Amino acid sequence: MSRLRIHTKDQAQVTMETLYADLERRIVASPPGLCSVDLVSSFIKMCLAQSCGKCVPCRVGLDQLVKLFESVLNGQATMETLDVIELTATTIYESADCAIGFEAARMVLKCLEGCRDDFESHIKENRCVCNSNQPVPCVALCPAGVDIPGYIALVAQERYADAVRLIRKDNPMPVVCALICEHPCENRCKRTMVDAPVNIRGMKRVAVDMAGDVPIPECAPATGKKVAVVGGGPGGLSAAYYLSLMGHQVTIYEQRKKLGGMLRYGIPNYRLPRERLDREIASILSAGIEVKTEISVGKDISMMDLKNQYDAIYIAIGAHTDKKVGMEGEDAKGVLSAVEMLREIGDDKLPDYSGKKVVVIGGGNVAMDVARSSMRLGADKVSIVYRRCKTDMTALREEIEGAEAEGCEIMELKAPVRIEKDEEGCVKSLVVQPQMISTIRGGRPSPKNANCPEENIECDLIIVAIGQGIESKSFEDFGISVKRGAIDALDSSEIADAPGIFAGGDCVSGPATVIRAIAAGKVAAANIDEYLGFHHEIVSDVDIPAPEFTDKKPCGRVELPFRDSSERKQDFEPIELSMSCEEACQEAGRCLRCDYYGYGSFRGGRVERW
């Protein structure tokens, strides 16, 4: 007689695992703007269903929390109910036997602390305070508010030029974003509930590749107002573009030889080809924008001079200074910053790293850029040293995978301690202390020193890529408020106590993404226009196709192809390719058209002008 049997899944277990997978996709696709009380109430019910019922806190406490939340949602609660919810959740958190109970309670306490106004609105006014005008999820998560369902529908009909025109209503740099945007719009795509998010950036890539040269709209009649834009990066260019369309005379002051900011001096050609960047900038300048390069505000021209010559000023200087690690031996020959290296490449000065061993310190996208560039410059070996785990790197997954595919070695859980020099003061090696993962802080596991001896990583070059700083001193001297090195501006881009002066992008927020800088330029343009006494509107006359009545069957996501890693690491030519028209039509057909159906049609629909 058999004592044991091999465990096999029965039909019920298979079904439950499928339901869990469906639930996970639904949670991932939860759009912004949901009622926090309703959402947490649903989570508590799920936790109650998971409970074994052994301990009283779970069996009785979670059931009580469900009833309390229902009373809030049904308009039957009082302000005292919130105290009861807090007390109940605290008791469960401190006494539950397992994570099902105490983590459910922690979720309630977190919601009560961060969304208390939502609870109070339900109790006092019997309604939710979540934004009833929230647009569709992809548009809501795009910092610039681009009409994503609209241009995807246009790509599906192969109306590529119209797609570009529609994108430009909110983002004057469609080519740049088609190539390098971090696509936050895909994070809550409702298509995830069916299979996988739509490849939104891929759709933009097809549009800009197939559209050819698309002229910009005509500018409004001249207003006679003059605006100075300090900084020719994506934020400054965006603000200048929209202000010019509104009829204002705009002059860009750029410190370097060419426009582009970190697009040119921070992103290598293999990700963003210079030829395409130059064409994009030329398209923006065709609005009649004047450019003055190699002029540093605060040195070659003062802020007071700009204030006297212009009716408004927009500061968009970005974050271009390097940050030091602050360790012994950092002054050795052969230690350079990522900013310094990428700036040289941006000026078409390609150093020769042939036969050298390169160590890159950092774990963000910039660290991946300099590591992959080092391979292309002939380095014999490239190692990326990071004090956390690879899974905790802030770089995009595709950037990390691309670096590894091209031969870069990722040395995780290694904290730099000091740099050793040879007799001539040159880099000899990087000494690191092995780390181990510890408590979670700020959503990521923090490292701590492991009980292991220090390690020596022999190298010829060390490139530091741990972030960028902001050159704000000259603006602070002028009287502009600066906090922790960043210019202190309102969310409207205005600077308090400095009428007519606006600021936005990385110099305000710290180093961020290209699309956020573009969004800041858009906001600044609208509010500078209002400050100057106008109310110009940016509109698009593109007709958006109506949705097709087709079945939305599960379908795989089309990914953009890459050149073979063994080939692409030999040069700085573009590594990513576009998809075919056939693939683009299929991928565009996966869009659920939230702008017409369900959530989006009731909450905001389409923003046709701003």
XYZ file of C-alpha atoms in Angstrom:
610
model
C 0.000 0.000 0.000
C 1.392 3.446 -0.975
C 2.341 5.776 1.860
C 2.785 8.912 -0.351
C 1.546 10.090 -3.692
C 2.967 12.619 -6.177
C 0.997 15.828 -5.852
C -0.781 16.941 -9.020
C -2.971 20.009 -9.443
C -6.683 19.339 -9.566
C -9.070 21.399 -11.698
C -10.081 23.619 -8.786
C -6.455 24.517 -8.001
C -5.704 25.298 -11.644
C -8.794 27.499 -11.807
C -7.857 29.355 -8.616
C -4.331 30.052 -9.878
C -5.810 31.410 -13.091
C -8.164 33.624 -11.083
C -5.244 34.905 -9.000
C -3.363 35.783 -12.205
C -6.447 37.594 -13.507
C -6.722 39.488 -10.213
C -3.047 40.492 -10.331
C -3.484 41.904 -13.842
C -6.574 43.815 -12.741
C -4.722 45.350 -9.792
C -1.781 46.334 -12.026
C -4.200 47.991 -14.447
C -6.036 49.968 -11.737
C -6.328 53.493 -13.168
C -5.417 56.611 -11.173
C -8.263 58.525 -9.558
C -10.010 55.560 -7.924
C -11.811 55.929 -4.591
C -9.292 54.892 -1.949
C -11.990 53.883 0.550
C -13.722 51.617 -1.954
C -10.437 50.100 -3.133
C -9.138 49.292 0.366
C -12.558 47.917 1.308
C -12.230 45.439 -1.558
C -8.709 44.493 -0.440
C -9.932 43.798 3.116
C -12.655 41.506 1.765
C -10.014 39.610 -0.196
C -7.830 39.297 2.917
C -10.828 38.034 4.887
C -11.405 35.378 2.210
C -7.734 34.336 2.540
C -7.873 34.055 6.328
C -7.773 30.599 7.897
C -9.995 31.827 10.734
C -7.705 30.471 13.445
C -7.017 33.728 15.286
C -9.657 36.176 16.508
C -7.981 39.329 15.056
C -8.307 37.914 11.523
C -11.611 36.066 11.876
C -13.500 38.758 13.769
C -11.399 41.898 13.292
C -11.264 41.885 9.486
C -14.991 41.195 9.315
C -15.555 44.187 11.592
C -13.357 46.376 9.357
C -15.402 45.316 6.323
C -18.588 46.463 8.070
C -17.020 49.750 9.165
C -15.843 50.519 5.630
C -19.283 49.650 4.273
C -20.835 52.141 6.703
C -18.484 54.850 5.414
C -19.311 54.062 1.774
C -23.061 53.911 2.474
C -23.145 57.280 4.238
C -24.024 55.747 7.624
C -20.760 56.541 9.435
C -19.821 59.443 11.697
C -16.452 61.036 12.419
C -16.199 58.763 15.462
C -16.243 55.811 13.044
C -12.764 56.799 11.864
C -11.462 56.454 15.424
C -13.051 53.004 15.647
C -11.470 51.988 12.312
C -8.055 53.169 13.489
C -8.354 51.428 16.859
C -9.575 48.177 15.255
C -6.807 48.164 12.638
C -4.142 48.936 15.269
C -5.367 46.071 17.450
C -5.316 43.641 14.509
C -1.847 44.798 13.468
C -0.453 44.217 16.964
C -2.151 40.882 17.669
C -2.757 38.954 14.423
C -0.837 35.691 14.107
C 0.093 35.924 10.414
C 0.763 38.390 7.607
C -2.773 38.067 6.220
C -4.092 39.835 9.296
C -1.403 42.332 10.258
C -0.632 43.380 6.666
C -4.348 43.956 5.980
C -4.463 46.159 9.072
C -1.321 48.028 8.001
C -2.968 48.717 4.646
C -5.985 50.234 6.433
C -3.802 52.421 8.662
C -1.781 53.614 5.657
C -4.972 54.538 3.782
C -6.428 56.278 6.821
C -3.291 58.371 7.213
C -2.774 59.276 3.564
C -6.380 59.572 2.337
C -8.235 60.869 5.389
C -9.934 63.607 3.378
C -11.567 60.893 1.261
C -13.048 59.254 4.367
C -14.262 62.616 5.672
C -15.868 63.484 2.331
C -17.827 60.217 2.358
C -18.995 60.877 5.914
C -19.799 64.603 5.646
C -20.929 64.906 2.009
C -21.718 61.290 1.073
C -19.420 61.478 -1.951
C -15.873 60.667 -2.998
C -13.221 63.344 -3.497
C -11.369 61.424 -6.224
C -11.069 63.378 -9.445
C -14.216 62.831 -11.480
C -12.550 64.512 -14.465
C -9.631 62.089 -14.581
C -8.817 61.242 -18.208
C -8.124 57.731 -19.444
C -5.290 55.959 -17.578
C -2.584 56.295 -20.235
C -3.287 60.017 -20.697
C -3.465 60.585 -16.945
C -0.039 59.013 -16.472
C 1.597 60.897 -19.350
C 3.084 64.026 -17.707
C 2.395 66.020 -20.889
C -1.173 64.699 -21.277
C -0.704 63.470 -24.853
C -3.839 62.084 -26.563
C -2.565 58.507 -26.657
C -5.751 56.663 -27.720
C -6.150 59.221 -30.488
C -2.753 58.748 -32.100
C -2.909 54.971 -31.700
C -6.202 54.996 -33.622
C -4.537 57.111 -36.328
C -1.614 54.665 -36.577
C -4.140 51.832 -37.000
C -5.457 53.659 -40.081
C -1.904 54.445 -41.280
C -2.520 58.209 -40.900
C 0.981 58.758 -39.610
C 1.329 62.492 -40.298
C -1.958 63.161 -38.490
C -0.675 61.112 -35.551
C 2.427 63.326 -35.337
C 0.302 66.484 -35.541
C -1.895 65.226 -32.717
C 1.106 64.385 -30.529
C 2.607 67.844 -31.112
C -0.456 69.470 -29.564
C 0.936 68.433 -26.180
C 4.493 67.312 -26.942
C 6.632 69.143 -29.540
C 9.264 66.381 -29.498
C 7.501 63.235 -30.777
C 10.667 61.792 -32.359
C 12.700 62.107 -29.164
C 9.993 60.511 -27.051
C 9.408 57.761 -29.620
C 13.048 56.776 -29.151
C 13.830 57.288 -25.452
C 10.676 57.982 -23.420
C 10.315 55.797 -20.319
C 6.631 55.322 -21.270
C 4.908 55.746 -17.864
C 1.672 55.715 -19.893
C 1.918 51.922 -20.162
C 1.979 51.337 -16.400
C -1.819 51.313 -15.966
C -2.934 50.368 -19.453
C -6.317 48.591 -19.157
C -5.241 46.120 -21.818
C -3.188 44.539 -19.003
C -6.467 43.061 -17.740
C -6.656 41.024 -20.959
C -3.001 40.157 -21.645
C -0.303 42.878 -21.647
C -0.163 46.675 -22.001
C -0.216 48.181 -25.489
C 3.253 49.087 -26.797
C 2.472 52.806 -26.747
C 6.010 54.040 -27.375
C 6.260 51.561 -30.242
C 3.172 53.124 -31.820
C 4.750 56.565 -31.574
C 7.935 55.175 -33.122
C 6.004 53.866 -36.126
C 4.232 57.223 -36.549
C 7.426 59.313 -36.587
C 9.304 56.818 -38.786
C 6.560 56.681 -41.420
C 5.266 60.272 -41.368
C 8.245 62.011 -42.958
C 8.583 65.782 -42.452
C 5.410 67.170 -40.868
C 5.220 70.995 -40.847
C 4.375 72.666 -37.552
C 1.138 74.716 -37.238
C 1.049 78.387 -38.178
C 1.902 80.820 -35.411
C -0.663 83.258 -34.052
C -0.280 86.965 -34.948
C 2.655 88.645 -33.233
C 1.853 89.977 -29.766
C 4.859 92.264 -29.432
C 5.882 90.504 -26.204
C 9.407 89.136 -25.720
C 10.293 86.067 -23.681
C 13.754 84.785 -22.760
C 14.251 81.060 -22.250
C 17.389 80.164 -20.308
C 18.431 76.654 -21.355
C 18.017 74.849 -24.656
C 17.129 71.399 -23.356
C 13.776 69.627 -23.838
C 12.005 71.833 -21.274
C 13.294 75.109 -22.702
C 12.643 74.035 -26.287
C 9.079 72.980 -25.436
C 8.270 76.264 -23.717
C 9.828 78.235 -26.578
C 7.830 76.246 -29.159
C 4.431 76.844 -27.589
C 5.151 80.492 -26.763
C 6.152 81.068 -30.394
C 2.951 79.404 -31.621
C 1.100 81.850 -29.381
C 2.723 84.752 -31.190
C 5.367 85.798 -28.677
C 8.954 86.564 -29.689
C 11.204 84.008 -28.002
C 14.976 83.915 -27.574
C 16.792 80.857 -26.189
C 20.050 81.378 -24.297
C 22.134 78.191 -24.322
C 25.422 77.691 -22.491
C 26.827 75.088 -24.863
C 27.606 75.013 -28.576
C 24.410 73.253 -29.579
C 20.853 72.923 -28.337
C 19.442 69.760 -26.821
C 20.656 69.778 -23.230
C 20.902 66.257 -21.818
C 19.332 64.902 -25.007
C 22.619 65.729 -26.732
C 25.063 65.754 -23.832
C 23.637 62.907 -21.783
C 22.138 60.316 -24.155
C 24.434 58.456 -26.575
C 23.823 58.342 -30.318
C 22.945 54.637 -30.270
C 19.800 55.497 -28.284
C 19.055 58.935 -29.759
C 20.674 59.520 -33.182
C 22.040 63.073 -33.463
C 20.661 63.438 -36.985
C 17.094 62.853 -35.776
C 17.590 65.100 -32.758
C 18.872 67.904 -34.987
C 15.867 67.569 -37.303
C 13.495 67.683 -34.337
C 15.161 70.819 -32.975
C 15.117 72.441 -36.425
C 11.376 71.755 -36.639
C 10.830 73.501 -33.303
C 13.007 76.478 -34.297
C 11.020 76.872 -37.516
C 8.383 78.588 -35.360
C 10.645 81.651 -35.515
C 12.659 81.143 -32.324
C 15.933 83.049 -31.967
C 18.898 81.157 -30.493
C 22.028 82.462 -28.770
C 24.517 79.702 -27.967
C 27.683 79.682 -25.840
C 26.205 82.288 -23.510
C 26.140 81.584 -19.794
C 23.544 83.535 -17.857
C 25.213 84.990 -14.782
C 28.580 85.285 -16.536
C 28.173 86.512 -20.105
C 24.843 88.191 -19.404
C 23.175 88.925 -16.090
C 19.648 88.093 -14.979
C 19.092 91.832 -14.513
C 19.906 92.412 -18.197
C 17.370 89.749 -19.192
C 14.806 91.224 -16.812
C 15.237 94.645 -18.439
C 15.117 93.329 -22.026
C 12.272 90.805 -21.827
C 8.691 90.745 -20.601
C 9.098 87.273 -19.062
C 11.867 84.760 -18.377
C 11.693 80.967 -18.222
C 14.593 79.201 -16.473
C 15.122 75.650 -17.721
C 18.801 75.008 -17.093
C 18.407 71.318 -16.222
C 20.820 69.435 -13.965
C 24.240 69.215 -15.612
C 26.813 69.206 -12.823
C 28.360 65.984 -11.588
C 28.161 64.579 -8.071
C 31.113 63.225 -6.127
C 31.140 59.950 -4.225
C 33.184 61.560 -1.471
C 35.647 58.725 -0.888
C 39.383 58.498 -0.482
C 41.352 58.584 -3.720
C 38.661 60.234 -5.818
C 41.230 62.764 -7.048
C 43.204 60.032 -8.849
C 43.939 60.327 -12.567
C 41.440 58.203 -14.436
C 38.418 59.081 -12.292
C 35.780 60.990 -14.219
C 32.079 61.698 -13.972
C 29.398 60.333 -16.276
C 28.390 63.918 -17.077
C 31.948 64.727 -18.188
C 32.231 61.614 -20.358
C 28.840 61.963 -22.055
C 29.424 65.668 -22.633
C 32.578 64.874 -24.611
C 30.708 62.297 -26.674
C 27.948 64.869 -27.252
C 30.558 67.220 -28.701
C 31.706 64.394 -31.021
C 34.945 63.848 -29.101
C 35.219 60.074 -28.773
C 37.929 58.981 -26.305
C 39.826 55.756 -26.900
C 39.334 53.140 -24.177
C 41.051 50.341 -26.084
C 42.376 47.642 -23.777
C 41.247 49.427 -20.626
C 39.348 47.978 -17.687
C 36.485 50.326 -16.814
C 34.438 50.406 -13.608
C 31.147 52.318 -13.527
C 29.680 53.290 -10.140
C 25.875 53.598 -10.146
C 22.678 51.803 -11.085
C 20.573 54.257 -13.070
C 20.011 54.804 -16.787
C 23.047 57.115 -16.951
C 25.242 54.361 -15.502
C 23.994 51.998 -18.211
C 24.660 54.645 -20.877
C 28.282 55.179 -19.858
C 28.902 51.447 -19.443
C 27.524 50.622 -22.881
C 29.382 53.603 -24.384
C 32.630 52.357 -22.819
C 32.191 49.043 -24.620
C 31.785 50.929 -27.888
C 34.911 52.961 -27.152
C 36.970 49.773 -27.100
C 37.133 48.907 -23.380
C 38.463 45.425 -22.711
C 36.180 44.956 -19.704
C 33.350 47.018 -18.201
C 32.051 46.373 -14.687
C 29.042 48.143 -13.142
C 29.385 48.352 -9.363
C 26.148 48.796 -7.432
C 25.562 48.660 -3.685
C 22.073 47.170 -3.976
C 20.706 44.141 -5.847
C 20.310 44.266 -9.614
C 16.524 44.061 -9.201
C 16.627 47.326 -7.223
C 18.456 49.295 -9.914
C 16.592 52.407 -11.018
C 17.556 51.884 -14.661
C 14.947 50.544 -17.054
C 14.890 46.754 -17.348
C 15.645 46.936 -21.069
C 18.696 49.118 -20.385
C 20.079 46.650 -17.835
C 19.421 43.692 -20.122
C 20.991 45.555 -23.041
C 24.150 46.308 -21.049
C 24.538 42.679 -20.027
C 23.885 41.447 -23.570
C 26.693 43.704 -24.808
C 29.167 42.238 -22.330
C 28.977 44.563 -19.322
C 29.348 42.827 -15.958
C 27.019 43.875 -13.132
C 28.605 43.525 -9.697
C 25.724 43.871 -7.284
C 25.915 44.342 -3.513
C 29.315 46.058 -3.685
C 29.716 49.424 -1.942
C 32.684 51.578 -3.056
C 35.050 52.294 -0.165
C 38.169 53.929 -1.660
C 40.229 54.238 -4.810
C 43.807 52.999 -4.792
C 46.445 54.773 -6.881
C 49.761 53.727 -8.330
C 53.053 55.619 -7.895
C 52.068 58.132 -10.599
C 48.705 58.944 -9.020
C 46.678 56.983 -11.554
C 43.782 54.685 -10.766
C 44.959 51.222 -9.781
C 41.831 49.632 -8.342
C 38.485 50.238 -6.661
C 38.126 48.799 -3.169
C 34.557 47.695 -2.372
C 32.842 46.361 0.726
C 30.437 43.447 0.098
C 26.891 44.245 1.181
C 23.856 42.285 2.267
C 20.218 43.240 1.939
C 18.589 44.634 5.075
C 15.424 46.488 6.031
C 13.207 48.105 3.399
C 13.308 51.900 3.299
C 11.486 54.065 0.806
C 10.131 51.001 -0.973
C 13.561 49.433 -1.615
C 15.648 47.044 0.501
C 18.525 49.010 1.972
C 22.010 47.447 2.009
C 24.325 47.084 4.980
C 27.909 45.922 5.325
C 28.246 42.144 5.185
C 30.661 40.357 7.487
C 33.103 39.828 4.628
C 36.537 41.264 3.831
C 36.958 44.123 1.366
C 37.508 43.257 -2.282
C 39.819 44.806 -4.879
C 38.571 45.449 -8.417
C 41.505 46.210 -10.695
C 40.770 48.930 -13.260
C 42.232 51.718 -15.362
C 39.215 54.040 -15.400
C 36.442 54.742 -12.905
C 33.305 56.540 -14.103
C 31.014 57.931 -11.403
C 27.317 57.925 -12.336
C 25.453 58.625 -9.103
C 23.345 61.611 -10.163
C 23.574 65.218 -11.276
C 23.440 68.568 -9.550
C 22.077 72.002 -10.512
C 24.088 75.163 -11.219
C 21.745 77.504 -9.342
C 24.217 79.865 -7.639
C 23.943 82.757 -10.117
C 20.148 82.678 -9.885
C 20.282 82.577 -6.101
C 22.576 85.622 -6.148
C 19.920 87.429 -8.205
C 17.396 86.815 -5.425
C 15.587 83.762 -6.753
C 14.652 81.313 -4.000
C 16.745 78.124 -4.000
C 16.138 75.124 -1.736
C 18.657 72.295 -1.449
C 20.309 73.456 -4.645
C 17.085 73.427 -6.705
C 15.181 76.500 -7.814
C 12.043 76.911 -5.705
C 9.129 77.291 -8.118
C 5.388 76.689 -7.755
C 3.555 73.940 -9.650
C 2.489 76.691 -12.062
C 6.220 77.305 -12.801
C 5.961 80.775 -11.242
C 8.580 81.868 -8.727
C 7.164 83.538 -5.634
C 8.181 87.185 -5.161
C 9.718 87.272 -8.647
C 6.986 88.448 -11.043
C 7.643 87.547 -14.670
C 10.215 84.866 -13.825
C 9.279 81.203 -14.218
C 11.255 77.973 -13.829
C 10.683 74.292 -14.506
C 12.186 70.922 -15.363
C 15.204 69.309 -13.714
C 16.421 72.580 -12.170
C 13.251 72.563 -10.042
C 12.437 68.876 -9.576
C 15.956 67.468 -9.708
C 17.043 64.993 -12.415
C 13.922 63.450 -13.972
C 12.693 62.170 -17.333
C 12.529 63.894 -20.713
C 8.730 63.803 -20.812
C 8.545 65.540 -17.426
C 10.780 68.346 -18.684
C 8.563 68.681 -21.768
C 5.466 68.788 -19.561
C 7.048 71.520 -17.418
C 7.734 73.563 -20.568
C 4.115 73.176 -21.644
C 2.849 74.348 -18.239
C 5.243 77.291 -18.231
C 4.196 78.391 -21.737
C 0.506 78.452 -20.788
C 1.115 80.422 -17.608
C 3.602 82.855 -19.166
C 0.976 83.542 -21.837
C -1.555 84.337 -19.089
C 0.981 86.514 -17.258
C 1.541 88.515 -20.445
C -2.199 89.204 -20.602
C -3.322 86.679 -23.214
C -5.274 83.448 -23.357
C -4.054 81.703 -26.483
C -5.179 78.111 -26.901
C -3.212 75.282 -28.462
C -5.567 73.075 -30.475
C -5.432 70.291 -33.031
C -7.785 69.939 -35.984
C -7.017 66.234 -36.450
C -10.160 64.110 -36.714
C -9.908 61.077 -34.405
C -11.250 57.813 -35.891
C -14.196 56.208 -34.138
C -13.523 52.813 -32.553
C -14.134 49.685 -34.564
C -16.619 47.135 -33.282
C -14.283 44.165 -33.144
C -13.801 41.404 -30.605
C -10.851 42.025 -28.283
C -9.372 38.559 -28.215
C -6.200 37.960 -26.195
C -3.185 38.773 -28.358
C 0.539 38.947 -27.701
C 2.281 42.317 -27.437
C 4.592 43.264 -30.323
C 8.018 44.393 -29.067
C 10.470 46.577 -30.960
C 13.396 44.533 -32.333
C 17.076 45.269 -31.685
C 20.241 44.805 -33.687
C 22.251 41.777 -32.594
C 24.293 42.581 -29.474
C 27.568 41.310 -30.977
C 27.130 43.740 -33.878
C 25.691 46.795 -32.131
C 28.353 47.030 -29.411
C 30.934 47.760 -32.108
C 29.546 51.202 -33.010
C 27.305 54.085 -31.940
C 24.678 53.463 -34.606
C 21.018 53.121 -33.471
C 20.361 49.800 -31.758
C 16.554 49.745 -31.769
C 14.520 49.117 -34.914
C 10.901 49.903 -35.713
C 8.102 47.412 -36.213
C 6.484 46.707 -39.589
C 3.207 48.318 -40.675
C 1.533 44.930 -40.296
C 2.785 44.605 -36.720
C 1.827 48.210 -35.969
C -1.746 47.701 -37.184
C -2.089 44.582 -35.042
C -0.629 46.305 -31.985
C -2.787 49.397 -32.465
C -5.808 47.107 -32.715
C -5.127 45.883 -29.173
C -6.053 49.325 -27.766
C -9.363 49.120 -25.878
C -10.216 52.755 -26.764
C -10.867 53.869 -23.197
C -11.557 57.341 -24.602
C -14.880 55.958 -25.906
C -15.654 53.045 -23.629
C -16.011 52.768 -19.875
C -13.844 54.780 -17.523
C -12.499 57.402 -19.903
C -15.784 58.238 -21.625
C -17.354 59.189 -18.290
C -14.338 60.842 -16.709
C -12.834 63.462 -18.933
C -12.822 61.816 -22.332
C -10.561 63.853 -24.591
C -8.858 67.209 -23.932
C -9.014 68.933 -27.312
C -7.382 72.236 -26.346
C -5.365 73.798 -23.574
